[in-house]
PDB file of C-alpha atoms in Angstrom:
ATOM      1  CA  UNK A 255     -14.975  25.742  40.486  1.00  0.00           C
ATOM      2  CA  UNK A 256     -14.481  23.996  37.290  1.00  0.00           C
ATOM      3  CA  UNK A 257     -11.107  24.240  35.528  1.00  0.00           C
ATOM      4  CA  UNK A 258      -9.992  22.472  32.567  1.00  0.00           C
ATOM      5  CA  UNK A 259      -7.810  23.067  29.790  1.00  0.00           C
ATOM      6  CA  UNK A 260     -10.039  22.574  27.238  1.00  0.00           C
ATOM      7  CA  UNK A 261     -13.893  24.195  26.220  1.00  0.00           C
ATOM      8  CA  UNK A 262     -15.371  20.958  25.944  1.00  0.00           C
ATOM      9  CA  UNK A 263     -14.868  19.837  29.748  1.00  0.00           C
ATOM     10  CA  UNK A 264     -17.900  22.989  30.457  1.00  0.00           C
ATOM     11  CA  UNK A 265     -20.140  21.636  28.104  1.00  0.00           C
ATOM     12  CA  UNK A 266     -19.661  18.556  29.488  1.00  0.00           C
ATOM     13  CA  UNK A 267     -20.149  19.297  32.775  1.00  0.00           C
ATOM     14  CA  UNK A 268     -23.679  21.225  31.495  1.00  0.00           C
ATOM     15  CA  UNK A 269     -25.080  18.086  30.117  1.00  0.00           C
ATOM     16  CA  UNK A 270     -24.675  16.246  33.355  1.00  0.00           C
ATOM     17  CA  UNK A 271     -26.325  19.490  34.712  1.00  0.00           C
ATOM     18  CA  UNK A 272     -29.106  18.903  32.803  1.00  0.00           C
ATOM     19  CA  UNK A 273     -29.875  15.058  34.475  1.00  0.00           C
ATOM     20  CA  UNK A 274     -28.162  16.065  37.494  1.00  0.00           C
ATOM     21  CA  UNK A 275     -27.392  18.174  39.873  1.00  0.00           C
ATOM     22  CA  UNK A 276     -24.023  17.268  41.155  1.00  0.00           C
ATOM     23  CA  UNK A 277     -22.157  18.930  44.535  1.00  0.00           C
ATOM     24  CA  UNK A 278     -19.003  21.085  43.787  1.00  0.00           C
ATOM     25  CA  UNK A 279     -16.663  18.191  44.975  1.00  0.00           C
ATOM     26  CA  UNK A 280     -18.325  15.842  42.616  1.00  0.00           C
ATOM     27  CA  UNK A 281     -18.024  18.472  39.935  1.00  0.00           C
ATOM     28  CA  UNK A 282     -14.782  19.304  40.607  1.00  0.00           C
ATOM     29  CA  UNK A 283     -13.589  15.570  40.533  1.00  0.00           C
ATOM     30  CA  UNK A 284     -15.517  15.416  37.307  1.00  0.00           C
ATOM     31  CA  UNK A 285     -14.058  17.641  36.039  1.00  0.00           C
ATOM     32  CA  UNK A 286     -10.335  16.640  36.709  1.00  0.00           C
ATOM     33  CA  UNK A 287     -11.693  13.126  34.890  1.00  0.00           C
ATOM     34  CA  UNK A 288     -13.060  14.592  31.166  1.00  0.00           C
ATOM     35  CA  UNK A 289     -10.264  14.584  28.584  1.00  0.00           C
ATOM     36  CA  UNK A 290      -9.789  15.712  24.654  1.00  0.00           C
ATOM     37  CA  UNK A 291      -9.428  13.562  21.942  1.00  0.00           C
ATOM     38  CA  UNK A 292      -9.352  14.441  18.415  1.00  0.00           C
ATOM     39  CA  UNK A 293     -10.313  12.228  15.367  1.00  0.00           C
ATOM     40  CA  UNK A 294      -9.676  13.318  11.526  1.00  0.00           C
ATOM     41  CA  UNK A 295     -12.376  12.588   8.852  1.00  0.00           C
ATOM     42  CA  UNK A 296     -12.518   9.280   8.191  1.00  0.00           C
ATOM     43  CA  UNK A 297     -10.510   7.895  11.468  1.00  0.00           C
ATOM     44  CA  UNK A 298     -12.314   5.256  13.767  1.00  0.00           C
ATOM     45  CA  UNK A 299     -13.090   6.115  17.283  1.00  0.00           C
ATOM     46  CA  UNK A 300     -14.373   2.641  18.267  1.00  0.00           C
ATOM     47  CA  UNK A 301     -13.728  -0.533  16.451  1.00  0.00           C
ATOM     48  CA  UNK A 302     -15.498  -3.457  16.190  1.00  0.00           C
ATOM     49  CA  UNK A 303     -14.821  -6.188  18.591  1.00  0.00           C
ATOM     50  CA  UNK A 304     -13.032  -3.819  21.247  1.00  0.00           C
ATOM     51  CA  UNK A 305     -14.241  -2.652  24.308  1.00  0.00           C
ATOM     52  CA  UNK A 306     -15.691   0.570  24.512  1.00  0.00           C
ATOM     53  CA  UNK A 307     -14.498   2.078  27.641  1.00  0.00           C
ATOM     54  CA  UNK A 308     -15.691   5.791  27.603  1.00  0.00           C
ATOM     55  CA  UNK A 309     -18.459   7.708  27.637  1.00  0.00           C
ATOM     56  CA  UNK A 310     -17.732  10.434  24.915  1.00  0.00           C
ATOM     57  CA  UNK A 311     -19.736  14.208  24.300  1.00  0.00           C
ATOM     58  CA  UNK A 312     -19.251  15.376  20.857  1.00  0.00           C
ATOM     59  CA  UNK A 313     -17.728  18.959  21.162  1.00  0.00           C
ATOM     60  CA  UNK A 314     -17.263  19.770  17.528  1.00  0.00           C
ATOM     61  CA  UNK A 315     -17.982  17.050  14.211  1.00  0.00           C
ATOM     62  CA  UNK A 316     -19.718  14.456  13.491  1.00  0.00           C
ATOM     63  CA  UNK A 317     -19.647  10.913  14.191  1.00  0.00           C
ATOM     64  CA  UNK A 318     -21.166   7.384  13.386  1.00  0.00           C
ATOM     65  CA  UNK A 319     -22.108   4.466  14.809  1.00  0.00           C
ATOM     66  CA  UNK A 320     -22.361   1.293  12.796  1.00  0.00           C
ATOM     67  CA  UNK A 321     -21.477  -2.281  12.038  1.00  0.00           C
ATOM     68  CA  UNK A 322     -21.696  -4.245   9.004  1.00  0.00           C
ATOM     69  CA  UNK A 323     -23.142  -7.904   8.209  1.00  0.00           C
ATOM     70  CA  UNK A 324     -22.061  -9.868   4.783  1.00  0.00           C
ATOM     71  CA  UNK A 325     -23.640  -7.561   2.502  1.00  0.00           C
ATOM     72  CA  UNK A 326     -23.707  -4.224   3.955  1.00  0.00           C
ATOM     73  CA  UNK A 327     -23.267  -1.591   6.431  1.00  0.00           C
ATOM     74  CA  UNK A 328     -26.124  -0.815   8.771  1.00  0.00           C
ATOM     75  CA  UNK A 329     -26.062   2.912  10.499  1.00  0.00           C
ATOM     76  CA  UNK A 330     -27.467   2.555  13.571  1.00  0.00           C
ATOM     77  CA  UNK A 331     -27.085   6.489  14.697  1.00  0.00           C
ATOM     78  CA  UNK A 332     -25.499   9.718  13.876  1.00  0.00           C
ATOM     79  CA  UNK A 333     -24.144  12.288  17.064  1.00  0.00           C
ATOM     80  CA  UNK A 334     -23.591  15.374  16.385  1.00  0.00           C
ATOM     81  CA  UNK A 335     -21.867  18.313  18.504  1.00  0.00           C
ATOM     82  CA  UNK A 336     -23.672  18.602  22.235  1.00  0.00           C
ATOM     83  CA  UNK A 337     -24.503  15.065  21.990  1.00  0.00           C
ATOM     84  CA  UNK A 338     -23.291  12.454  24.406  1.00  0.00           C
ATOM     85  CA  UNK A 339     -23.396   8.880  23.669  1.00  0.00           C
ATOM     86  CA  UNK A 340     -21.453   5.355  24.373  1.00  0.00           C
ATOM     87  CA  UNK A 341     -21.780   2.166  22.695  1.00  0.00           C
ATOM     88  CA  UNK A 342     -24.454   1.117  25.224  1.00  0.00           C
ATOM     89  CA  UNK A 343     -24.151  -2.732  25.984  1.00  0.00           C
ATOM     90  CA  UNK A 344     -20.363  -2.591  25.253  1.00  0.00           C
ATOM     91  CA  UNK A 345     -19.687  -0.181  27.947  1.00  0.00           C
ATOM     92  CA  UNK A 346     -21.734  -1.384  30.383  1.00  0.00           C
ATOM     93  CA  UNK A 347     -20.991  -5.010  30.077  1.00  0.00           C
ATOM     94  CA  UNK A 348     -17.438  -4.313  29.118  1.00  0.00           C
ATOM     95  CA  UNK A 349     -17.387  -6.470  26.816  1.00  0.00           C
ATOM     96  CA  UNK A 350     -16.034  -6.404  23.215  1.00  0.00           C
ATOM     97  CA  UNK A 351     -18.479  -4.035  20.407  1.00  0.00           C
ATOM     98  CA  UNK A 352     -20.644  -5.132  17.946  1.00  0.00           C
ATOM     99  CA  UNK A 353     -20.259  -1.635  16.874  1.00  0.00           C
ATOM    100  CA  UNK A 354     -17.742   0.902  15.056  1.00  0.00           C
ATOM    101  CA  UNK A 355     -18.078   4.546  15.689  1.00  0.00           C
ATOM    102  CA  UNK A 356     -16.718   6.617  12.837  1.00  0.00           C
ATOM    103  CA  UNK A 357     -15.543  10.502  12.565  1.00  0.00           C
ATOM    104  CA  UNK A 358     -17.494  11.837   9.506  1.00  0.00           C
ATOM    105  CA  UNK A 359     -15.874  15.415   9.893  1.00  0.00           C
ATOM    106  CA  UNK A 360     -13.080  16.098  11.899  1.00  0.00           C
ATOM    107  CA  UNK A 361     -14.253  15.898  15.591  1.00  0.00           C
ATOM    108  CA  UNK A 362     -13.230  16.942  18.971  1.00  0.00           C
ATOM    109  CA  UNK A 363     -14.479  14.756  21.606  1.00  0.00           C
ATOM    110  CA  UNK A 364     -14.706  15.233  25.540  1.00  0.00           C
ATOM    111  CA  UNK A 365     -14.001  11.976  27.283  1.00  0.00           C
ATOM    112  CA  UNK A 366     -14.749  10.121  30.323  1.00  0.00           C
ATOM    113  CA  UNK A 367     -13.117   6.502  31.156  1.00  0.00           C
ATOM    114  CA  UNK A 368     -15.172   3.652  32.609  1.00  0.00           C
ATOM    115  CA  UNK A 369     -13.331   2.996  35.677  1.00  0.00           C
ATOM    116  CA  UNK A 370     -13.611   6.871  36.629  1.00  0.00           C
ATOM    117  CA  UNK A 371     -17.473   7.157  36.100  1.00  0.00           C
ATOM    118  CA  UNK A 372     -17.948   3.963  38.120  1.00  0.00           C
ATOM    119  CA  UNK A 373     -15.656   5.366  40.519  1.00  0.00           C
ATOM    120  CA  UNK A 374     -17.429   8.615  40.573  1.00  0.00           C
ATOM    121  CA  UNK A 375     -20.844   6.692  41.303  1.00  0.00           C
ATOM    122  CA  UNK A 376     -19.479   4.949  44.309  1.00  0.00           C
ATOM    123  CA  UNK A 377     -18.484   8.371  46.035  1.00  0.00           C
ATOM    124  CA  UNK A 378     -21.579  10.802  44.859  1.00  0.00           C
ATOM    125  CA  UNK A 379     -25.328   9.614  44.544  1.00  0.00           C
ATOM    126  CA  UNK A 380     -25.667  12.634  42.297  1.00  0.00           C
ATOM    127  CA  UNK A 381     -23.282  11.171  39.761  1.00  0.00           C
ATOM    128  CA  UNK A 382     -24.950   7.502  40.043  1.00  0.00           C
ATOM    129  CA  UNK A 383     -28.256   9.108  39.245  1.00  0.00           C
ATOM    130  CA  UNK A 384     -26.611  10.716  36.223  1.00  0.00           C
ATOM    131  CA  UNK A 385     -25.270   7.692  34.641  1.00  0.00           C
ATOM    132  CA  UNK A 386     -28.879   6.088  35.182  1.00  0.00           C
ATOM    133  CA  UNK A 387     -30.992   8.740  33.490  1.00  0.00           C
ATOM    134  CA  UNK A 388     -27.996   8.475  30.751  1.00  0.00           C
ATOM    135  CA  UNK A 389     -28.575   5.136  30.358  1.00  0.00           C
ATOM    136  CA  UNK A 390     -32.366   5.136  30.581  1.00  0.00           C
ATOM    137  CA  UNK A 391     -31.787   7.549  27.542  1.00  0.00           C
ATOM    138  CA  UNK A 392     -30.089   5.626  25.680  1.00  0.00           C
ATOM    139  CA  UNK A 393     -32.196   2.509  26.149  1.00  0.00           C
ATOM    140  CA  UNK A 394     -35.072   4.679  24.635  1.00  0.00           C
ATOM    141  CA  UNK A 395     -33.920   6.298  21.874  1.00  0.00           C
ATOM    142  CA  UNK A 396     -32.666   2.924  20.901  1.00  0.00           C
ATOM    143  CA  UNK A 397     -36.089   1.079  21.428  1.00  0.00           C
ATOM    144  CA  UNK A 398     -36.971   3.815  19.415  1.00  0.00           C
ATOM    145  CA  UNK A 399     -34.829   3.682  16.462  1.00  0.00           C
ATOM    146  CA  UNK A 400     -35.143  -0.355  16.253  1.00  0.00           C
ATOM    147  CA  UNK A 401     -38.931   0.274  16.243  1.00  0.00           C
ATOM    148  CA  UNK A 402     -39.118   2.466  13.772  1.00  0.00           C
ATOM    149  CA  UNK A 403     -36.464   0.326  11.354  1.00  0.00           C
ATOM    150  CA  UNK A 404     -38.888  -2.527  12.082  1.00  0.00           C
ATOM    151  CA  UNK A 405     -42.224  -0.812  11.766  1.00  0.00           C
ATOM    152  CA  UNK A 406     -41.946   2.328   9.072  1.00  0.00           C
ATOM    153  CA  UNK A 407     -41.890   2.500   5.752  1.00  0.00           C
ATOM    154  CA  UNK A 408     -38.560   3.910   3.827  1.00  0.00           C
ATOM    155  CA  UNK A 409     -40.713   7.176   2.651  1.00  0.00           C
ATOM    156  CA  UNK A 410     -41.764   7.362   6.252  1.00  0.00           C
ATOM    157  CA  UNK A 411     -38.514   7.228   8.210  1.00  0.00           C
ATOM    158  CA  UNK A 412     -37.009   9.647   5.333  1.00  0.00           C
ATOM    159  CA  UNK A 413     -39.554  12.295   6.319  1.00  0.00           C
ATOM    160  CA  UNK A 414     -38.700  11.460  10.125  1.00  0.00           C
ATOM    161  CA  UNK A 415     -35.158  11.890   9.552  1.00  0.00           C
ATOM    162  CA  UNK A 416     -35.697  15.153   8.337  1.00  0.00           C
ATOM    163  CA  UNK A 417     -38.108  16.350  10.765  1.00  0.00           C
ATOM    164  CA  UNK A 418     -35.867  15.265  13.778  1.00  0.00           C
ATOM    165  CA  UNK A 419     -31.949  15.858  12.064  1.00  0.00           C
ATOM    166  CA  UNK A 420     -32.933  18.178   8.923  1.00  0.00           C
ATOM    167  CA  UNK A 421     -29.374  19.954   9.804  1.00  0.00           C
ATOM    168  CA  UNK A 422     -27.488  16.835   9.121  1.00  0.00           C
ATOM    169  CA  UNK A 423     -28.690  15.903   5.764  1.00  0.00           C
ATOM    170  CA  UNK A 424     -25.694  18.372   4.660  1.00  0.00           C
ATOM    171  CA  UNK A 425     -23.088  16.821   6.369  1.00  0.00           C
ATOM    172  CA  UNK A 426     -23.519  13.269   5.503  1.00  0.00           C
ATOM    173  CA  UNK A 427     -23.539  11.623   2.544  1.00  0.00           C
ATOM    174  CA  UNK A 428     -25.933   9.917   0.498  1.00  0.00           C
ATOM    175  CA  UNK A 429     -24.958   6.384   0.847  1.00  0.00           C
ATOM    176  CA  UNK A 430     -24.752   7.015   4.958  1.00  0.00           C
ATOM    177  CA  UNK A 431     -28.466   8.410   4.878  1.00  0.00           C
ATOM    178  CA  UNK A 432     -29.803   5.166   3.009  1.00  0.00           C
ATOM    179  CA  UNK A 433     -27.705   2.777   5.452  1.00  0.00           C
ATOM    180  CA  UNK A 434     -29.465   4.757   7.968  1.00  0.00           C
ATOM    181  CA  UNK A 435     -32.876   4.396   6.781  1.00  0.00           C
ATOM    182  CA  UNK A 436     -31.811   0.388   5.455  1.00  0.00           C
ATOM    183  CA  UNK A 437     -32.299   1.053   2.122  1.00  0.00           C
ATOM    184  CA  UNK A 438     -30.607   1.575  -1.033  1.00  0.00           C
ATOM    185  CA  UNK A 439     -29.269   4.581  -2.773  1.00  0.00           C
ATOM    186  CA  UNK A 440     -31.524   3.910  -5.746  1.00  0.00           C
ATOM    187  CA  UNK A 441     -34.476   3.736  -3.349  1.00  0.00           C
ATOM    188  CA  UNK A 442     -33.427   6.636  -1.541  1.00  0.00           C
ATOM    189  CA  UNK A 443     -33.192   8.977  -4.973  1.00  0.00           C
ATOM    190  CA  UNK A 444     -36.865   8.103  -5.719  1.00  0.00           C
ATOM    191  CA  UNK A 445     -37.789   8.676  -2.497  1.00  0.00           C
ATOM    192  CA  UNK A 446     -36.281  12.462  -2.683  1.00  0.00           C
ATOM    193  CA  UNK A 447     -37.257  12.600  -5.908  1.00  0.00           C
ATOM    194  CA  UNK A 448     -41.148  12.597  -4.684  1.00  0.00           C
ATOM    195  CA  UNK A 449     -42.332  15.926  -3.632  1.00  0.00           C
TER     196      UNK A 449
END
């Protein structure tokens, strides 16, 4: 039986559901893992150049991940509630981020600690195969995104962005959508401008 104080800790435990199919003692020992954390709008969850040492699922908000060069910020994704992410080579390597991740609304976050998961692998094959499909997932929707920032035109990944996170285009701003896409905001207002 699962039993935590907080509502994110269940929908946790459903998105492992959904690439596993873990026995009650491995779900129960999950669950006694998964913790709450709370960022405020504008407060960084990750910074750049520390170790990113959780796996987090987005229970309510809206984050970003990004890093910047000389010039500019680059937005690499957006996570939004029921999503469940990590800063991929950071985590697994544990080794100091490239990356930032950013609250863009206030956001509750369910959390789950390196050592633990690693921990949780060694004990239950159905967690191990979890993490693997987790990361498989996040290797391709990376490839993914760095293909199409390589390979599609701004007016092309605009309509994309749309398409796939329509919802979002509400909740963030302007400037964040044309980091996202690697433009700027002039070229973005032309580009919605176009009907």
């Amino acid at each position: 039986m699962i039993s935590n104080e907080f509502s994110g800790a269940s929908d946790f435990m459903n998105f492992v559901s959904l690439l596993s199919q873990p026995e009650s003692e491995a779900e129960n020992l999950l669950a006694s893992k998964l913790y709450e954390k709370k960022y405020r709008k504008g407060e960084l969850i990750l910074e750049t150049g520390t170790v990113c040492s959780r796996i987090y699922f987005i229970d309510s908000g809206l984050v970003k991940t990004f890093f910047y060069t000389d010039t500019r910020e680059f937005i690499m994704r957006f996570f939004p509630e029921g999503h469940m992410f990590t800063v991929l080579d950071s985590f697994t390597l544990q080794q100091p981020s490239a990356y930032s991740v950013l609250a863009l609304e206030d956001t509750a976050i369910t959390c789950l600690n390196y050592n633990d998961l690693e921990m949780l692998c060694r004990q239950y094959h159905s967690m191990e195969t979890f993490y693997r499909k987790l990361l498989s997932l996040a290797a391709v929707n990376m490839m993914d995104r760095i293909s199409g920032t390589l390979e599609e035109k701004a007016q092309i990944a605009y309509h994309k962005f749309l398409k796939e996170y329509g919802p979002l285009l509400q909740r963030i701003s302007l400037a964040d959508l044309a980091s996202y896409l690697g433009i700027t905001q002039v070229s973005l207002s032309r580009i919605r401008a176009v009907k």
